[in-house]
CSV table of C-alpha atoms in Angstrom, one decimal:
chain,number,residue,atom,x,y,z
A,1,UNK,CA,-2.1,-1.2,-1.6
A,2,UNK,CA,0.3,-4.6,-0.5
A,3,UNK,CA,1.3,-5.3,3.0
A,4,UNK,CA,-2.8,-5.4,4.3
A,5,UNK,CA,-0.9,-4.1,8.8
A,6,UNK,CA,1.0,-1.3,7.2
A,7,UNK,CA,0.1,2.5,5.6
A,8,UNK,CA,-1.7,2.4,9.1
A,9,UNK,CA,-1.9,6.5,8.0
A,10,UNK,CA,-4.0,5.8,4.9
A,11,UNK,CA,-5.3,3.0,5.4
A,12,UNK,CA,-7.6,2.2,8.9
A,13,UNK,CA,-9.6,-0.5,9.4
A,14,UNK,CA,-11.9,-1.6,11.7
A,15,UNK,CA,-14.3,-5.2,12.2
A,16,UNK,CA,-17.2,-4.8,12.4
A,17,UNK,CA,-19.0,-4.4,16.1
A,18,UNK,CA,-20.9,-8.0,15.3
A,19,UNK,CA,-18.2,-10.0,15.0
A,20,UNK,CA,-16.1,-8.8,18.4
A,21,UNK,CA,-14.5,-11.6,19.6
A,22,UNK,CA,-14.1,-13.0,23.0
A,23,UNK,CA,-10.5,-13.0,23.7
A,24,UNK,CA,-8.3,-10.0,23.8
A,25,UNK,CA,-6.0,-9.1,21.5
A,26,UNK,CA,-4.6,-6.7,23.9
A,27,UNK,CA,-3.4,-9.5,26.5
A,28,UNK,CA,0.0,-10.8,27.1
A,29,UNK,CA,1.4,-13.1,26.2
A,30,UNK,CA,1.6,-15.0,30.1
A,31,UNK,CA,-1.6,-15.7,29.6
A,32,UNK,CA,-1.4,-18.5,26.8
A,33,UNK,CA,0.8,-20.7,28.6
A,34,UNK,CA,-0.9,-23.4,30.5
A,35,UNK,CA,-0.4,-22.4,34.3
A,36,UNK,CA,1.8,-24.2,36.9
A,37,UNK,CA,-1.4,-25.5,39.0
A,38,UNK,CA,-3.0,-27.0,35.4
A,39,UNK,CA,0.6,-29.1,35.2
A,40,UNK,CA,-0.5,-32.4,36.1
A,41,UNK,CA,-3.8,-32.3,33.6
A,42,UNK,CA,-1.8,-31.5,30.6
A,43,UNK,CA,-2.1,-34.3,29.3
A,44,UNK,CA,-6.2,-35.0,29.6
A,45,UNK,CA,-7.0,-31.2,28.5
A,46,UNK,CA,-5.8,-32.8,24.9
A,47,UNK,CA,-2.7,-29.9,23.7
A,48,UNK,CA,-1.5,-31.6,21.1
A,49,UNK,CA,-2.9,-30.6,17.8
A,50,UNK,CA,-3.5,-34.6,16.1
A,51,UNK,CA,-6.1,-35.1,18.6
A,52,UNK,CA,-8.7,-37.1,18.4
A,53,UNK,CA,-12.1,-36.6,18.0
A,54,UNK,CA,-13.0,-38.8,21.6
A,55,UNK,CA,-9.9,-37.4,22.3
A,56,UNK,CA,-11.2,-33.8,22.2
A,57,UNK,CA,-14.1,-34.6,23.9
A,58,UNK,CA,-13.1,-36.0,26.2
A,59,UNK,CA,-10.0,-33.0,27.0
A,60,UNK,CA,-14.0,-31.1,26.4
A,61,UNK,CA,-15.8,-32.6,30.1
A,62,UNK,CA,-12.1,-32.5,31.8
A,63,UNK,CA,-12.1,-28.3,30.8
A,64,UNK,CA,-15.3,-28.5,31.9
A,65,UNK,CA,-15.2,-29.9,35.4
A,66,UNK,CA,-12.0,-27.9,36.1
A,67,UNK,CA,-13.6,-24.6,35.6
A,68,UNK,CA,-16.4,-25.1,37.9
A,69,UNK,CA,-13.9,-25.9,40.2
A,70,UNK,CA,-11.1,-23.0,40.0
A,71,UNK,CA,-11.7,-20.1,41.7
A,72,UNK,CA,-14.2,-16.8,40.0
A,73,UNK,CA,-11.6,-14.5,38.6
A,74,UNK,CA,-8.3,-16.7,38.7
A,75,UNK,CA,-5.6,-17.0,36.1
A,76,UNK,CA,-6.4,-21.1,36.4
A,77,UNK,CA,-10.3,-20.3,35.2
A,78,UNK,CA,-9.5,-17.9,32.6
A,79,UNK,CA,-7.1,-19.8,30.8
A,80,UNK,CA,-9.5,-22.3,31.0
A,81,UNK,CA,-11.9,-21.4,30.0
A,82,UNK,CA,-9.8,-19.6,26.3
A,83,UNK,CA,-8.7,-22.9,26.3
A,84,UNK,CA,-12.1,-24.7,26.0
A,85,UNK,CA,-13.0,-22.6,23.8
A,86,UNK,CA,-10.5,-23.1,21.4
A,87,UNK,CA,-11.1,-27.3,21.8
A,88,UNK,CA,-14.7,-27.4,21.0
A,89,UNK,CA,-13.4,-24.7,17.4
A,90,UNK,CA,-10.8,-28.1,16.8
A,91,UNK,CA,-14.3,-30.6,17.8
A,92,UNK,CA,-15.1,-28.8,15.4
A,93,UNK,CA,-12.7,-28.3,12.4
A,94,UNK,CA,-12.6,-32.0,13.2
A,95,UNK,CA,-15.3,-32.7,12.2
A,96,UNK,CA,-15.8,-31.1,9.4
A,97,UNK,CA,-12.6,-32.7,8.5
A,98,UNK,CA,-14.2,-35.9,8.6
A,99,UNK,CA,-17.0,-35.5,5.3
A,100,UNK,CA,-14.8,-33.4,3.0
A,101,UNK,CA,-11.6,-35.1,2.0
A,102,UNK,CA,-10.7,-31.4,0.5
A,103,UNK,CA,-9.8,-30.3,4.4
A,104,UNK,CA,-6.8,-28.7,4.9
A,105,UNK,CA,-6.4,-31.3,8.0
A,106,UNK,CA,-7.4,-34.3,6.0
A,107,UNK,CA,-2.7,-34.0,5.1
A,108,UNK,CA,-3.8,-36.8,1.7
A,109,UNK,CA,-5.2,-33.2,0.2
A,110,UNK,CA,-2.1,-31.6,-0.6
A,111,UNK,CA,-4.8,-28.5,-0.8
A,112,UNK,CA,-2.3,-25.2,0.6
A,113,UNK,CA,-3.4,-23.5,-1.9
A,114,UNK,CA,-6.4,-22.2,-3.7
A,115,UNK,CA,-7.8,-19.5,-6.6
A,116,UNK,CA,-11.1,-18.5,-5.7
A,117,UNK,CA,-12.1,-15.3,-8.4
A,118,UNK,CA,-9.0,-13.9,-8.6
A,119,UNK,CA,-7.3,-14.5,-5.5
A,120,UNK,CA,-4.4,-16.9,-4.6
A,121,UNK,CA,-5.0,-17.5,-1.4
A,122,UNK,CA,-3.0,-19.5,0.7
A,123,UNK,CA,-3.0,-22.1,4.0
A,124,UNK,CA,-1.5,-20.5,6.8
A,125,UNK,CA,-0.1,-22.1,10.1
A,126,UNK,CA,-1.8,-22.7,13.2
A,127,UNK,CA,-0.1,-20.8,16.0
A,128,UNK,CA,0.8,-18.3,13.1
A,129,UNK,CA,-0.4,-15.7,15.3
A,130,UNK,CA,-2.7,-14.5,18.3
A,131,UNK,CA,-3.9,-11.2,17.0
A,132,UNK,CA,-7.5,-10.9,16.8
A,133,UNK,CA,-8.6,-11.4,12.3
A,134,UNK,CA,-11.5,-11.5,11.0
A,135,UNK,CA,-13.5,-13.6,7.7
A,136,UNK,CA,-14.4,-11.3,4.8
A,137,UNK,CA,-17.3,-13.4,3.4
A,138,UNK,CA,-19.2,-14.8,7.4
A,139,UNK,CA,-17.1,-11.3,9.7
A,140,UNK,CA,-16.8,-14.3,12.2
A,141,UNK,CA,-13.8,-14.4,14.0
A,142,UNK,CA,-10.3,-16.6,12.9
A,143,UNK,CA,-9.0,-18.6,15.6
A,144,UNK,CA,-5.9,-18.7,13.1
A,145,UNK,CA,-4.5,-21.8,16.5
A,146,UNK,CA,-6.5,-23.9,15.9
A,147,UNK,CA,-9.0,-22.5,12.5
A,148,UNK,CA,-7.8,-23.8,9.3
A,149,UNK,CA,-7.8,-20.6,7.6
A,150,UNK,CA,-6.8,-18.9,4.0
A,151,UNK,CA,-5.2,-15.5,3.4
A,152,UNK,CA,-4.8,-13.7,-0.3
A,153,UNK,CA,-1.5,-13.4,-1.1
A,154,UNK,CA,-2.0,-10.5,-3.3
A,155,UNK,CA,-5.1,-8.7,-2.3
A,156,UNK,CA,-5.2,-10.2,1.8
A,157,UNK,CA,-8.7,-11.2,1.7
A,158,UNK,CA,-9.0,-13.6,4.8
A,159,UNK,CA,-11.4,-16.6,5.2
A,160,UNK,CA,-12.6,-19.9,7.0
A,161,UNK,CA,-12.0,-22.7,5.0
A,162,UNK,CA,-15.6,-23.7,5.2
A,163,UNK,CA,-16.3,-20.1,2.9
A,164,UNK,CA,-14.2,-21.2,0.7
A,165,UNK,CA,-16.5,-22.1,-1.7
A,166,UNK,CA,-19.1,-19.3,-0.8
A,167,UNK,CA,-16.5,-16.0,-1.9
A,168,UNK,CA,-18.5,-12.9,-3.2
A,169,UNK,CA,-15.7,-11.0,-4.0
A,170,UNK,CA,-13.1,-10.9,-6.6
A,171,UNK,CA,-9.3,-10.0,-5.7
A,172,UNK,CA,-8.7,-6.1,-4.9
A,173,UNK,CA,-5.2,-7.2,-7.7
A,174,UNK,CA,-7.5,-8.0,-10.3
A,175,UNK,CA,-10.0,-5.1,-10.7
A,176,UNK,CA,-7.0,-2.8,-9.7
A,177,UNK,CA,-5.5,-3.9,-12.1
A,178,UNK,CA,-8.3,-4.2,-14.9
A,179,UNK,CA,-9.3,-0.5,-14.6
A,180,UNK,CA,-6.0,0.7,-14.3
A,181,UNK,CA,-6.7,3.8,-12.5
A,182,UNK,CA,-8.7,5.3,-9.2
A,183,UNK,CA,-12.8,6.3,-9.1
A,184,UNK,CA,-11.6,10.4,-9.7
A,185,UNK,CA,-15.4,11.4,-9.1
A,186,UNK,CA,-16.0,12.4,-5.6
A,187,UNK,CA,-18.4,9.9,-4.2
A,188,UNK,CA,-20.2,8.9,-7.3
A,189,UNK,CA,-23.7,8.2,-5.4
A,190,UNK,CA,-27.0,6.7,-7.2
A,191,UNK,CA,-28.5,6.3,-4.3
A,192,UNK,CA,-30.7,3.3,-2.3
A,193,UNK,CA,-33.6,2.8,-5.7
A,194,UNK,CA,-30.5,2.3,-8.4
A,195,UNK,CA,-29.3,-0.5,-7.1
A,196,UNK,CA,-32.6,-2.5,-6.1
A,197,UNK,CA,-32.0,-1.6,-2.0
A,198,UNK,CA,-29.1,-4.8,-2.7
A,199,UNK,CA,-26.2,-4.6,-1.5
A,200,UNK,CA,-23.9,-3.9,-4.1
A,201,UNK,CA,-21.8,-6.6,-2.9
A,202,UNK,CA,-23.8,-9.7,-1.9
A,203,UNK,CA,-27.0,-8.5,-2.8
A,204,UNK,CA,-28.8,-8.6,0.7
A,205,UNK,CA,-31.8,-6.8,0.8
A,206,UNK,CA,-30.9,-3.2,2.6
A,207,UNK,CA,-34.2,-2.3,4.1
A,208,UNK,CA,-35.2,0.9,5.1
A,209,UNK,CA,-37.0,-0.1,8.0
A,210,UNK,CA,-35.2,-2.7,10.1
A,211,UNK,CA,-33.8,-2.0,13.7
A,212,UNK,CA,-30.9,-4.3,13.4
A,213,UNK,CA,-30.5,-2.8,9.7
A,214,UNK,CA,-28.0,-0.9,8.2
A,215,UNK,CA,-27.0,0.5,4.6
A,216,UNK,CA,-23.9,2.4,5.1
A,217,UNK,CA,-22.6,4.0,1.9
A,218,UNK,CA,-18.5,3.7,0.3
A,219,UNK,CA,-17.0,7.0,-0.3
A,220,UNK,CA,-14.8,5.7,-3.2
A,221,UNK,CA,-17.6,3.7,-4.9
A,222,UNK,CA,-20.9,6.0,-3.6
A,223,UNK,CA,-22.0,2.5,-3.4
A,224,UNK,CA,-24.1,1.0,-0.6
A,225,UNK,CA,-23.1,-2.1,1.1
A,226,UNK,CA,-24.8,-3.8,4.3
A,227,UNK,CA,-23.5,-4.5,7.4
A,228,UNK,CA,-21.0,-7.2,6.3
A,229,UNK,CA,-19.1,-6.2,3.5
A,230,UNK,CA,-18.8,-2.4,4.9
A,231,UNK,CA,-17.3,-2.5,8.1
A,232,UNK,CA,-17.0,0.9,9.3
A,233,UNK,CA,-13.6,0.4,8.1
A,234,UNK,CA,-12.0,5.2,7.1
A,235,UNK,CA,-9.3,6.1,3.7
A,236,UNK,CA,-8.4,8.8,2.2
A,237,UNK,CA,-9.9,8.9,-0.6
A,238,UNK,CA,-8.1,10.1,-3.8
A,239,UNK,CA,-10.6,11.6,-5.5
A,240,UNK,CA,-10.6,14.2,-2.8
A,241,UNK,CA,-7.1,14.4,-1.9
A,242,UNK,CA,-6.9,15.1,-5.9
A,243,UNK,CA,-9.4,17.4,-6.1
A,244,UNK,CA,-10.2,19.0,-2.4
A,245,UNK,CA,-6.3,18.7,-0.9
A,246,UNK,CA,-9.4,16.5,1.8
A,247,UNK,CA,-6.6,14.0,3.3
A,248,UNK,CA,-9.5,13.4,5.9
A,249,UNK,CA,-9.8,9.2,6.3
A,250,UNK,CA,-13.9,8.8,5.2
A,251,UNK,CA,-15.8,5.2,5.6
A,252,UNK,CA,-15.4,2.6,2.5
A,253,UNK,CA,-16.1,-0.5,2.4
A,254,UNK,CA,-14.3,-3.7,2.1
A,255,UNK,CA,-13.6,-4.5,-0.9
A,256,UNK,CA,-13.0,-0.5,-2.1
A,257,UNK,CA,-10.8,-0.5,0.9
A,258,UNK,CA,-8.7,-3.3,-0.6
A,259,UNK,CA,-8.7,-2.5,-3.7
A,260,UNK,CA,-6.8,1.6,-2.2
A,261,UNK,CA,-4.2,-0.6,-0.3
A,262,UNK,CA,-2.9,-2.5,-3.5
A,263,UNK,CA,-2.9,0.7,-5.7
A,264,UNK,CA,-1.6,2.6,-2.8
A,265,UNK,CA,1.7,2.7,-4.0
A,266,UNK,CA,1.3,2.6,-7.1
A,267,UNK,CA,2.1,5.1,-8.8
A,268,UNK,CA,-1.8,6.1,-10.4
A,269,UNK,CA,-2.0,9.9,-10.9
A,270,UNK,CA,-0.6,12.6,-12.5
A,271,UNK,CA,-1.4,15.6,-10.8
A,272,UNK,CA,-0.4,17.7,-13.5
A,273,UNK,CA,-3.2,16.9,-16.6
A,274,UNK,CA,-6.2,16.5,-13.0
A,275,UNK,CA,-5.5,19.9,-10.9
A,276,UNK,CA,-2.2,21.8,-12.3
A,277,UNK,CA,-3.6,24.1,-10.1
A,278,UNK,CA,-2.9,22.3,-6.7
A,279,UNK,CA,0.4,23.6,-7.0
A,280,UNK,CA,-0.8,26.7,-6.2
A,281,UNK,CA,-2.5,26.1,-3.7
A,282,UNK,CA,-0.3,23.9,-1.2
A,283,UNK,CA,3.6,24.7,-1.2
A,284,UNK,CA,4.0,21.4,0.5
A,285,UNK,CA,3.7,19.9,-3.0
A,286,UNK,CA,5.1,22.5,-5.2
A,287,UNK,CA,8.4,22.0,-3.6
A,288,UNK,CA,7.9,17.7,-4.1
A,289,UNK,CA,7.2,18.6,-7.2
A,290,UNK,CA,10.2,20.5,-7.3
A,291,UNK,CA,12.9,17.7,-6.0
A,292,UNK,CA,11.5,15.8,-7.8
A,293,UNK,CA,12.9,17.4,-11.0
A,294,UNK,CA,16.6,17.4,-9.3
A,295,UNK,CA,16.4,14.3,-8.9
A,296,UNK,CA,15.7,13.3,-12.6
A,297,UNK,CA,18.4,16.3,-13.9
A,298,UNK,CA,20.7,13.7,-11.1
A,299,UNK,CA,19.4,10.0,-12.9
A,300,UNK,CA,20.8,10.6,-16.3
A,301,UNK,CA,24.6,11.7,-14.2
A,302,UNK,CA,24.1,8.6,-11.6
A,303,UNK,CA,22.7,6.4,-14.3
A,304,UNK,CA,26.2,6.0,-16.7
A,305,UNK,CA,28.2,6.6,-14.1
A,306,UNK,CA,30.4,3.1,-13.5
A,307,UNK,CA,30.9,4.6,-9.6
A,308,UNK,CA,27.0,4.5,-9.2
A,309,UNK,CA,26.3,1.9,-10.7
A,310,UNK,CA,29.2,0.2,-8.1
A,311,UNK,CA,27.6,1.1,-5.3
A,312,UNK,CA,23.4,0.7,-6.3
A,313,UNK,CA,23.7,4.4,-5.3
A,314,UNK,CA,20.5,4.8,-6.8
A,315,UNK,CA,18.1,2.4,-5.9
A,316,UNK,CA,19.9,2.1,-2.3
A,317,UNK,CA,18.3,5.5,-1.4
A,318,UNK,CA,15.0,5.5,-3.5
A,319,UNK,CA,13.0,3.7,-1.7
A,320,UNK,CA,9.8,4.1,-5.2
A,321,UNK,CA,11.3,4.1,-8.7
A,322,UNK,CA,8.6,5.7,-10.0
A,323,UNK,CA,9.8,9.1,-7.7
A,324,UNK,CA,13.1,10.2,-9.9
A,325,UNK,CA,12.2,8.1,-13.3
A,326,UNK,CA,7.8,9.9,-13.9
A,327,UNK,CA,7.9,12.9,-12.2
A,328,UNK,CA,5.0,13.7,-13.0
A,329,UNK,CA,3.3,10.9,-11.0
A,330,UNK,CA,2.2,10.8,-7.8
A,331,UNK,CA,0.8,7.4,-5.6
A,332,UNK,CA,-1.4,7.7,-3.1
A,333,UNK,CA,1.1,7.2,-0.4
A,334,UNK,CA,3.2,10.1,-2.1
A,335,UNK,CA,0.7,12.9,-1.5
A,336,UNK,CA,-0.4,11.5,2.2
A,337,UNK,CA,3.3,10.8,2.6
A,338,UNK,CA,3.9,14.7,1.6
A,339,UNK,CA,0.7,15.7,3.1
A,340,UNK,CA,2.5,14.9,6.8
A,341,UNK,CA,6.0,16.1,5.3
A,342,UNK,CA,7.6,13.1,5.0
A,343,UNK,CA,8.1,12.6,1.4
A,344,UNK,CA,9.9,15.8,1.7
A,345,UNK,CA,12.6,15.3,4.6
A,346,UNK,CA,13.0,12.1,2.1
A,347,UNK,CA,13.6,12.9,-0.9
A,348,UNK,CA,16.1,16.6,1.1
A,349,UNK,CA,18.3,12.7,1.9
A,350,UNK,CA,18.7,11.8,-1.2
A,351,UNK,CA,19.4,14.5,-2.8
A,352,UNK,CA,21.7,15.8,-0.4
A,353,UNK,CA,23.9,12.2,-0.9
A,354,UNK,CA,23.3,12.3,-4.5
A,355,UNK,CA,24.6,15.9,-5.2
A,356,UNK,CA,27.6,15.3,-2.7
A,357,UNK,CA,28.2,11.9,-5.3
A,358,UNK,CA,28.2,14.4,-8.6
A,359,UNK,CA,29.9,17.9,-7.7
A,360,UNK,CA,32.8,15.9,-4.5
A,361,UNK,CA,33.1,12.0,-4.4
A,362,UNK,CA,33.1,10.9,-7.8
A,363,UNK,CA,35.7,12.5,-11.2
A,364,UNK,CA,33.8,10.6,-12.9
A,365,UNK,CA,30.6,12.7,-13.1
A,366,UNK,CA,32.2,16.3,-11.7
A,367,UNK,CA,33.8,16.3,-15.1
A,368,UNK,CA,30.4,16.5,-16.9
A,369,UNK,CA,29.9,19.4,-15.5
A,370,UNK,CA,29.6,22.8,-17.9
A,371,UNK,CA,30.2,26.3,-17.5
A,372,UNK,CA,28.6,29.9,-18.0
A,373,UNK,CA,29.8,30.5,-22.0
A,374,UNK,CA,28.6,34.0,-20.7
A,375,UNK,CA,30.4,34.7,-17.3
A,376,UNK,CA,33.1,32.0,-18.3
A,377,UNK,CA,33.4,31.6,-14.2
A,378,UNK,CA,35.1,28.4,-13.1
A,379,UNK,CA,32.2,27.7,-10.8
A,380,UNK,CA,30.9,23.6,-12.3
A,381,UNK,CA,27.5,24.1,-13.3
A,382,UNK,CA,25.1,20.6,-14.0
A,383,UNK,CA,21.7,21.4,-15.4
A,384,UNK,CA,19.7,20.0,-11.6
A,385,UNK,CA,21.9,23.7,-10.4
A,386,UNK,CA,18.5,25.1,-8.9
A,387,UNK,CA,20.7,28.3,-10.4
A,388,UNK,CA,21.6,27.0,-14.0
A,389,UNK,CA,18.6,26.7,-16.9
A,390,UNK,CA,18.6,24.9,-19.9
A,391,UNK,CA,18.4,26.5,-23.5
A,392,UNK,CA,16.2,24.7,-25.3
A,393,UNK,CA,17.6,24.9,-28.6
A,394,UNK,CA,21.1,23.7,-28.2
A,395,UNK,CA,21.1,22.3,-24.4
A,396,UNK,CA,23.9,24.6,-23.7
A,397,UNK,CA,24.2,25.1,-19.5
A,398,UNK,CA,24.5,28.6,-18.2
A,399,UNK,CA,23.8,31.0,-15.0
A,400,UNK,CA,20.1,31.9,-14.9
A,401,UNK,CA,21.3,35.3,-14.2
A,402,UNK,CA,24.0,35.8,-16.9
A,403,UNK,CA,21.3,34.5,-19.1
A,404,UNK,CA,18.2,36.5,-18.2
A,405,UNK,CA,21.0,39.5,-18.5
A,406,UNK,CA,21.7,38.8,-21.8
A,407,UNK,CA,18.1,38.7,-22.3
A,408,UNK,CA,17.5,35.1,-23.0
A,409,UNK,CA,20.1,34.8,-25.6
A,410,UNK,CA,22.0,31.8,-25.7
A,411,UNK,CA,25.9,32.3,-26.8
A,412,UNK,CA,25.6,29.0,-28.5
A,413,UNK,CA,23.0,29.3,-30.9
A,414,UNK,CA,24.4,32.6,-31.3
A,415,UNK,CA,28.4,31.2,-32.2
A,416,UNK,CA,25.5,28.3,-34.4
A,417,UNK,CA,23.4,31.7,-36.2
A,418,UNK,CA,26.5,32.5,-37.2
A,419,UNK,CA,28.5,30.3,-38.1
A,420,UNK,CA,25.5,28.9,-40.3
A,421,UNK,CA,25.3,32.5,-42.3
A,422,UNK,CA,28.9,32.3,-42.9
A,423,UNK,CA,28.4,28.8,-45.1
A,424,UNK,CA,25.0,30.7,-46.5
A,425,UNK,CA,27.6,32.8,-47.9
A,426,UNK,CA,30.3,30.9,-49.3
A,427,UNK,CA,28.1,29.0,-51.2
A,428,UNK,CA,26.9,31.5,-52.8
A,429,UNK,CA,29.9,33.1,-53.5
A,430,UNK,CA,30.5,29.5,-54.8
A,431,UNK,CA,27.6,30.0,-57.0
A,432,UNK,CA,28.3,33.0,-58.8
């Protein structure tokens, strides 16, 4: 899909409007520091994370008094309001820990990793980030400064500790691995009646005559979801790219978004089989195919070259191994980068480096070159050269222009046929 904070050109996720938090994530880091005028109140405001329930309650009451005493719109009041929210959340966490022995706040529980519906959920440290994050189950804001929360290491699913037992969504990594490919039908919609007017994920009703509810369609799966399971996020849909070369982000559900994130860099699309005509209509795609075929030919030289292996040349300049190992397969990110022009630029750079090694720097690779038998030119030919052609019968490497001039007749094949005829004639003479 895959780090969830990357691939902004491929996937865009925006939380539901109903889950907007009180704290803006574009605040400067200085706003989170204790104002100097409140330094004397530090002990009474329970800034340490290990405060008891009684200490937190006293800190909340003191914070309320300070809010009323501070000036409107001042830095002190802004900080106090924010801290008051954090104190209340910490108090709630403290009370939950008292009734739940498995709560992460209880150090003796040892619960830092959970496995639920295929998710490998790791307990996240407090104060890890001040940016807004939302629970994938309840859509509520995760106050990472004070609340215990988990995140799946495979698909990025995030949730509060209290929501662990209520998780419905299967891990996107598991779903993608079992499915083995993309949905390649454009928006395979069946309609709300086929879903019995229920959300495709959580099963909540989707009545059409209520102003406060909204049935949202996922362009990837064609199913309808409630606002808690479909946040209005957008992503590039593989089916639209393969059939129409349409890379416009479409609205998708959170489940589909996580699946697309997990599989974004996996080579799952064989365009030669799915839509071969696409190469004739999209110049950039045709260019990428040619460049990848050149790299595939170079790989055969570099993989057996001692000098290239010592320098790790193959993997130093190739971020995705499938680009040179399986040139017929593409990942969704490859197609997005092709459309933006980023991938052709990277491939050109890689080819320049590999060509310099094979033709100039390395005597071993240069010694494995070929001489055209037709023109006997001193120029050393390589199978991956644009001006070269490889005989399908004997694998001889010749100039393309020379080969065409000889009516596609390879001199080596002619020589081998003549030798074979002579051997047959000698056998016939011996038998006579």
